[in-house]
Amino acid sequence: MNKLSTGVIHMCMKAVGLAQDYACYLTRSLPSTRVSEPVHRIARRRCLVVLAVLYVMMMTPANATNTVIQTTSIDSLKLYAHSRIVNYKQFQCFNQLITKESNWRVEAVNPNGKHFGLGQMRNTKYQNLDGFRMIDWSIRYIKARYNGSSCQAYAHWAKHGWH
């Protein structure tokens, strides 16, 4: 154990035995696939994986990280929407509708400045919501106006340019 400048004893600074010290934390949730494999070997391997991930994150340029975060955010919104719309066909229609309306950009604003967010709604409360709540509001609107059918909403959008 090493004492840091703050006076705190830190176990990670040990040159030998790191995997053994944290074995219980690194092996608690997932048992080994090999029954006879020692716990310290499993912990050491998981430590190496964590260190490798941290190294890659540290070496990634900032602009690449922002792109990944933005992509992950859109993917998270789509996953959330799909969790709310279980039927795959209905989800695909919803996906097409939102892609046409805002390209899944929460901050999207219509050129006239009166429609906001993912579903391009007029409500100013909608403008201040996060993406997940915008999805909930859009689904609620589709449920009320198109009997819950995202495909009917998308067909209306395709015919009229709005829904």
XYZ file of C-alpha atoms in Angstrom:
163
model
C 0.000 0.000 0.000
C 1.224 3.471 -0.857
C 0.340 6.704 0.810
C -0.769 9.438 -1.582
C 0.070 13.129 -1.140
C -3.416 13.588 0.306
C -2.599 11.111 3.061
C -4.995 8.488 1.716
C -3.698 4.948 1.459
C -4.303 3.735 -2.068
C -4.167 0.034 -2.920
C -4.027 0.552 -6.716
C -0.490 1.903 -6.434
C 0.839 -1.525 -5.449
C 3.059 -2.985 -8.120
C 2.148 -6.591 -7.338
C -1.132 -8.018 -6.157
C -3.606 -5.571 -7.702
C -5.666 -8.379 -9.213
C -5.692 -10.279 -5.926
C -6.779 -7.212 -3.948
C -9.714 -6.491 -6.232
C -10.543 -10.083 -7.159
C -13.765 -10.096 -5.156
C -14.996 -6.929 -6.939
C -14.000 -8.044 -10.406
C -15.388 -11.552 -10.162
C -18.514 -11.114 -8.078
C -21.010 -10.536 -10.894
C -19.726 -12.984 -13.509
C -18.426 -16.429 -12.591
C -15.615 -17.952 -14.607
C -16.467 -20.053 -17.618
C -13.763 -22.440 -16.510
C -14.585 -23.909 -13.121
C -10.989 -24.697 -12.242
C -9.626 -21.245 -13.152
C -8.251 -19.363 -10.123
C -10.070 -16.188 -9.101
C -6.931 -14.044 -9.259
C -6.417 -14.978 -12.929
C -9.992 -13.950 -13.783
C -9.536 -10.676 -11.911
C -6.208 -9.978 -13.610
C -7.739 -10.520 -17.043
C -10.647 -8.189 -16.247
C -8.232 -5.556 -14.919
C -6.368 -5.703 -18.200
C -9.599 -5.261 -20.165
C -10.576 -2.239 -18.075
C -7.117 -0.721 -18.504
C -7.228 -1.324 -22.265
C -10.613 0.411 -22.549
C -9.368 3.360 -20.501
C -6.250 3.609 -22.669
C -8.294 3.633 -25.879
C -10.608 6.293 -24.468
C -7.642 8.400 -23.413
C -5.978 8.165 -26.835
C -9.159 8.935 -28.826
C -9.230 12.514 -30.171
C -11.898 14.751 -28.666
C -13.758 15.330 -31.944
C -14.058 11.568 -32.530
C -15.485 11.141 -29.039
C -18.150 13.791 -29.695
C -19.222 11.966 -32.853
C -19.476 8.692 -30.945
C -21.508 10.340 -28.186
C -23.900 11.911 -30.711
C -24.329 8.591 -32.539
C -24.886 6.776 -29.269
C -27.470 9.354 -28.285
C -29.462 8.818 -31.495
C -29.161 5.066 -31.057
C -30.357 5.412 -27.464
C -33.371 7.395 -28.613
C -34.209 4.760 -31.229
C -33.846 1.954 -28.682
C -36.080 3.848 -26.288
C -38.691 4.396 -29.000
C -38.552 0.721 -29.931
C -39.052 -0.214 -26.277
C -42.248 1.871 -26.353
C -43.410 0.620 -29.763
C -42.953 -3.134 -29.580
C -44.396 -3.977 -33.004
C -41.441 -3.881 -35.405
C -43.434 -2.647 -38.404
C -44.959 0.181 -36.359
C -41.515 1.082 -35.030
C -40.109 1.209 -38.572
C -42.887 3.618 -39.585
C -42.181 5.739 -36.491
C -38.466 5.678 -37.309
C -39.131 6.854 -40.880
C -41.490 9.562 -39.652
C -39.038 10.980 -37.113
C -36.173 10.694 -39.607
C -38.162 12.749 -42.132
C -39.280 15.293 -39.539
C -36.040 15.932 -37.633
C -33.441 13.296 -38.536
C -33.555 12.324 -34.837
C -32.172 15.723 -33.775
C -33.703 16.870 -30.490
C -32.747 20.495 -31.185
C -34.341 20.576 -34.674
C -36.463 23.636 -35.471
C -38.712 24.062 -38.503
C -37.701 26.914 -40.860
C -40.805 28.856 -39.813
C -39.582 28.584 -36.208
C -42.881 27.268 -34.867
C -42.243 23.488 -34.768
C -39.662 21.912 -32.499
C -37.830 18.718 -31.655
C -38.021 15.142 -32.851
C -41.697 15.122 -33.791
C -41.786 18.782 -34.890
C -44.632 19.785 -32.586
C -45.850 23.331 -32.009
C -46.181 23.099 -28.241
C -43.533 25.268 -26.532
C -43.429 22.803 -23.612
C -42.349 20.161 -26.128
C -39.411 22.357 -27.134
C -37.944 22.153 -23.622
C -38.216 18.375 -23.203
C -35.381 15.891 -23.504
C -35.368 13.425 -26.398
C -36.923 10.577 -24.427
C -39.901 12.654 -23.340
C -40.266 13.982 -26.889
C -40.647 10.371 -28.006
C -43.314 9.793 -25.354
C -45.196 12.926 -26.449
C -44.943 11.947 -30.129
C -46.271 8.456 -29.416
C -49.108 9.934 -27.353
C -49.970 12.307 -30.239
C -49.944 9.442 -32.768
C -52.087 7.357 -30.430
C -54.692 10.142 -30.164
C -54.711 11.247 -33.819
C -54.031 8.020 -35.740
C -55.415 5.364 -33.361
C -51.895 4.452 -32.310
C -50.725 3.603 -35.818
C -47.319 5.034 -36.680
C -47.794 3.665 -40.188
C -50.976 5.736 -40.645
C -49.110 8.794 -39.369
C -46.243 8.156 -41.785
C -48.669 7.572 -44.693
C -50.330 10.903 -43.860
C -46.913 12.582 -43.765
C -45.983 11.040 -47.135
C -49.225 12.333 -48.684
C -49.403 15.795 -47.097
C -45.881 16.581 -45.846
C -47.038 16.867 -42.231
C -48.676 14.655 -39.624
